[in-house]
Amino acid sequence: MSGNLHLHAVPSSALRNSGTWLERQFLDHAVAERYRPSRYRAQVLYERYRDQERIYISARSCCAEGLPETHVVLGGRQVARSGRNTPRLLVLTAGQARHVARFLSATDFPALWASARSELLPRYGGTAAEPETREAFAGAHKALRAFYTQTAEEGYAVVKRLSA
């Protein structure tokens, strides 16, 4: 399944429990400026986001602290929306985002990779493609860690949009 996962950091005070408002956080730049005064920080994971989540789920066996209550990639409170074909929207509170940031800062990517590699490598070309595959997941881990760390420092919430 291909698709993208978009994450936006949003000030908690600006957060609305409205599918329409949340969807506006993901409009293209030209349209978005009509709806909000400034662009919030964003991060995008392409296509591999479900496998990135598998890497963190594998943390249960290799990390003393285990997973945060809300998963790094696919966790959060789902926002009810009308329409079957609308992208899924998820929201993490500022407190949940801080917990995820602590988890990502405390985890050791080589240990995460060692725990998940046997499950993931067959989908990405086997051991011959391991250096490139590992690097792609390590890069996404680094980007997520930076995104959540800054989000936590600012006390922001996170809005996620999963598109197929």
mmCIF file of C-alpha atoms in Angstrom:
data_model
loop_
_atom_site.group_PDB
_atom_site.id
_atom_site.type_symbol
_atom_site.label_atom_id
_atom_site.label_comp_id
_atom_site.label_asym_id
_atom_site.label_seq_id
_atom_site.Cartn_x
_atom_site.Cartn_y
_atom_site.Cartn_z
ATOM 1 C CA MET A 1 0.000 0.000 0.000
ATOM 2 C CA SER A 2 1.450 3.306 -0.967
ATOM 3 C CA GLY A 3 0.590 6.585 0.620
ATOM 4 C CA ASN A 4 2.003 9.353 2.710
ATOM 5 C CA LEU A 5 1.901 10.313 6.348
ATOM 6 C CA HIS A 6 1.950 14.064 6.963
ATOM 7 C CA LEU A 7 2.620 15.412 10.455
ATOM 8 C CA HIS A 8 2.076 19.033 11.465
ATOM 9 C CA ALA A 9 3.021 20.667 14.746
ATOM 10 C CA VAL A 10 0.226 22.945 15.890
ATOM 11 C CA PRO A 11 0.061 25.169 18.987
ATOM 12 C CA SER A 12 -2.232 23.478 21.493
ATOM 13 C CA SER A 13 -4.211 26.683 21.891
ATOM 14 C CA ALA A 14 -4.956 26.719 18.146
ATOM 15 C CA LEU A 15 -6.019 23.070 17.960
ATOM 16 C CA ARG A 16 -9.656 22.479 16.994
ATOM 17 C CA ASN A 17 -11.721 19.311 17.192
ATOM 18 C CA SER A 18 -13.016 19.783 13.669
ATOM 19 C CA GLY A 19 -12.178 17.537 10.737
ATOM 20 C CA THR A 20 -12.526 20.524 8.397
ATOM 21 C CA TRP A 21 -10.122 22.675 10.427
ATOM 22 C CA LEU A 22 -7.623 19.819 10.765
ATOM 23 C CA GLU A 23 -7.758 19.066 7.040
ATOM 24 C CA ARG A 24 -6.908 22.705 6.310
ATOM 25 C CA GLN A 25 -3.555 22.151 8.018
ATOM 26 C CA PHE A 26 -2.573 20.032 5.023
ATOM 27 C CA LEU A 27 -3.688 22.215 2.128
ATOM 28 C CA ASP A 28 -1.056 23.426 -0.289
ATOM 29 C CA HIS A 29 0.765 26.611 0.631
ATOM 30 C CA ALA A 30 -1.197 29.010 -1.586
ATOM 31 C CA VAL A 31 -4.578 27.842 -0.336
ATOM 32 C CA ALA A 32 -3.467 27.439 3.273
ATOM 33 C CA GLU A 33 -2.507 31.090 3.650
ATOM 34 C CA ARG A 34 -6.189 32.029 3.364
ATOM 35 C CA TYR A 35 -6.996 29.919 6.419
ATOM 36 C CA ARG A 36 -4.185 30.557 8.834
ATOM 37 C CA PRO A 37 -1.700 33.332 9.492
ATOM 38 C CA SER A 38 1.439 31.169 9.596
ATOM 39 C CA ARG A 39 2.601 27.766 8.473
ATOM 40 C CA TYR A 40 3.364 25.320 11.252
ATOM 41 C CA ARG A 41 6.269 22.930 11.047
ATOM 42 C CA ALA A 42 5.631 19.757 9.093
ATOM 43 C CA GLN A 43 7.186 16.379 8.401
ATOM 44 C CA VAL A 44 6.253 13.851 5.716
ATOM 45 C CA LEU A 45 6.936 10.118 5.593
ATOM 46 C CA TYR A 46 6.490 8.610 2.160
ATOM 47 C CA GLU A 47 5.126 5.119 1.499
ATOM 48 C CA ARG A 48 7.241 3.345 4.127
ATOM 49 C CA TYR A 49 5.444 4.818 7.116
ATOM 50 C CA ARG A 50 3.772 1.533 8.090
ATOM 51 C CA ASP A 51 7.133 -0.212 8.102
ATOM 52 C CA GLN A 52 8.638 2.677 10.074
ATOM 53 C CA GLU A 53 5.947 1.978 12.671
ATOM 54 C CA ARG A 54 7.003 -1.704 12.702
ATOM 55 C CA ILE A 55 10.504 -0.609 13.665
ATOM 56 C CA TYR A 56 9.134 1.182 16.729
ATOM 57 C CA ILE A 57 6.823 -1.662 17.641
ATOM 58 C CA SER A 58 9.900 -3.874 17.712
ATOM 59 C CA ALA A 59 11.212 -1.592 20.471
ATOM 60 C CA ARG A 60 9.270 -3.591 23.056
ATOM 61 C CA SER A 61 11.963 -6.246 22.989
ATOM 62 C CA CYS A 62 15.030 -4.007 22.774
ATOM 63 C CA CYS A 63 14.220 -0.897 24.818
ATOM 64 C CA ALA A 64 13.727 -0.821 28.570
ATOM 65 C CA GLU A 65 11.135 1.949 28.408
ATOM 66 C CA GLY A 66 9.117 0.278 25.655
ATOM 67 C CA LEU A 67 6.737 2.142 23.395
ATOM 68 C CA PRO A 68 4.990 5.333 24.326
ATOM 69 C CA GLU A 69 1.286 4.870 24.920
ATOM 70 C CA THR A 70 0.691 6.610 21.606
ATOM 71 C CA HIS A 71 2.697 5.124 18.768
ATOM 72 C CA VAL A 72 5.203 7.388 17.045
ATOM 73 C CA VAL A 73 3.899 7.064 13.518
ATOM 74 C CA LEU A 74 0.302 5.855 13.549
ATOM 75 C CA GLY A 75 -0.810 6.748 17.051
ATOM 76 C CA GLY A 76 -3.195 9.427 18.168
ATOM 77 C CA ARG A 77 -6.878 10.090 18.666
ATOM 78 C CA GLN A 78 -8.754 9.591 15.431
ATOM 79 C CA VAL A 79 -10.987 12.477 14.390
ATOM 80 C CA ALA A 80 -14.429 11.486 13.143
ATOM 81 C CA ARG A 81 -15.009 12.551 9.558
ATOM 82 C CA SER A 82 -17.691 12.097 6.978
ATOM 83 C CA GLY A 83 -16.940 10.363 3.717
ATOM 84 C CA ARG A 84 -15.430 6.967 3.130
ATOM 85 C CA ASN A 85 -12.548 8.100 0.958
ATOM 86 C CA THR A 86 -11.298 10.922 3.141
ATOM 87 C CA PRO A 87 -7.789 10.597 4.576
ATOM 88 C CA ARG A 88 -7.546 9.521 8.193
ATOM 89 C CA LEU A 89 -6.760 12.314 10.668
ATOM 90 C CA LEU A 90 -5.105 11.702 14.037
ATOM 91 C CA VAL A 91 -4.256 14.117 16.863
ATOM 92 C CA LEU A 92 -1.611 13.859 19.579
ATOM 93 C CA THR A 93 -1.837 16.221 22.523
ATOM 94 C CA ALA A 94 1.235 18.213 23.528
ATOM 95 C CA GLY A 95 1.770 15.781 26.419
ATOM 96 C CA GLN A 96 1.651 12.779 24.093
ATOM 97 C CA ALA A 97 4.043 14.504 21.694
ATOM 98 C CA ARG A 98 6.488 15.063 24.603
ATOM 99 C CA HIS A 99 6.261 11.381 25.503
ATOM 100 C CA VAL A 100 6.993 10.376 21.901
ATOM 101 C CA ALA A 101 9.940 12.824 21.798
ATOM 102 C CA ARG A 102 11.420 11.267 24.950
ATOM 103 C CA PHE A 103 10.977 7.785 23.483
ATOM 104 C CA LEU A 104 12.685 8.727 20.202
ATOM 105 C CA SER A 105 15.543 10.480 22.006
ATOM 106 C CA ALA A 106 16.135 7.477 24.253
ATOM 107 C CA THR A 107 16.018 4.792 21.574
ATOM 108 C CA ASP A 108 19.054 3.445 19.809
ATOM 109 C CA PHE A 109 18.374 3.066 16.077
ATOM 110 C CA PRO A 110 20.863 0.218 15.565
ATOM 111 C CA ALA A 111 18.996 -1.785 18.230
ATOM 112 C CA LEU A 112 15.653 -0.951 16.610
ATOM 113 C CA TRP A 113 16.973 -1.995 13.207
ATOM 114 C CA ALA A 114 18.436 -5.252 14.532
ATOM 115 C CA SER A 115 15.069 -6.132 16.015
ATOM 116 C CA ALA A 116 13.076 -5.399 12.822
ATOM 117 C CA ARG A 117 15.487 -6.111 9.946
ATOM 118 C CA SER A 118 14.552 -9.761 9.359
ATOM 119 C CA GLU A 119 10.905 -8.787 8.893
ATOM 120 C CA LEU A 120 11.593 -5.731 6.719
ATOM 121 C CA LEU A 121 14.488 -6.713 4.445
ATOM 122 C CA PRO A 122 12.550 -9.204 2.292
ATOM 123 C CA ARG A 123 10.177 -6.392 1.267
ATOM 124 C CA TYR A 124 13.031 -4.106 0.192
ATOM 125 C CA GLY A 125 15.358 -6.332 -1.822
ATOM 126 C CA GLY A 126 16.864 -8.594 0.834
ATOM 127 C CA THR A 127 20.330 -8.410 2.326
ATOM 128 C CA ALA A 128 21.830 -7.037 -0.896
ATOM 129 C CA ALA A 129 19.777 -3.870 -0.396
ATOM 130 C CA GLU A 130 20.300 -3.632 3.361
ATOM 131 C CA PRO A 131 22.631 -0.598 3.400
ATOM 132 C CA GLU A 132 20.203 1.542 1.387
ATOM 133 C CA THR A 133 17.144 0.233 3.216
ATOM 134 C CA ARG A 134 18.682 0.736 6.643
ATOM 135 C CA GLU A 135 19.777 4.245 5.697
ATOM 136 C CA ALA A 136 16.275 5.167 4.501
ATOM 137 C CA PHE A 137 14.725 4.049 7.794
ATOM 138 C CA ALA A 138 17.513 5.639 9.848
ATOM 139 C CA GLY A 139 16.949 8.920 7.992
ATOM 140 C CA ALA A 140 13.224 8.804 8.724
ATOM 141 C CA HIS A 141 13.978 8.033 12.382
ATOM 142 C CA LYS A 142 16.307 11.035 12.578
ATOM 143 C CA ALA A 143 13.720 13.298 10.937
ATOM 144 C CA LEU A 144 10.961 12.084 13.273
ATOM 145 C CA ARG A 145 13.198 12.544 16.315
ATOM 146 C CA ALA A 146 14.014 16.125 15.254
ATOM 147 C CA PHE A 147 10.357 16.903 14.492
ATOM 148 C CA TYR A 148 9.032 15.539 17.800
ATOM 149 C CA THR A 149 11.872 17.040 19.853
ATOM 150 C CA GLN A 150 11.222 20.532 18.516
ATOM 151 C CA THR A 151 7.462 20.015 18.813
ATOM 152 C CA ALA A 152 7.855 19.002 22.465
ATOM 153 C CA GLU A 153 10.141 21.950 23.205
ATOM 154 C CA GLU A 154 7.504 24.306 21.809
ATOM 155 C CA GLY A 155 4.683 22.578 23.705
ATOM 156 C CA TYR A 156 2.808 21.905 20.453
ATOM 157 C CA ALA A 157 0.320 19.192 19.570
ATOM 158 C CA VAL A 158 0.651 17.049 16.432
ATOM 159 C CA VAL A 159 -1.928 16.573 13.702
ATOM 160 C CA LYS A 160 -1.412 13.597 11.363
ATOM 161 C CA ARG A 161 -2.968 12.859 7.986
ATOM 162 C CA LEU A 162 -2.701 9.440 6.365
ATOM 163 C CA SER A 163 -3.363 9.495 2.652
ATOM 164 C CA ALA A 164 -3.568 6.440 0.440
#
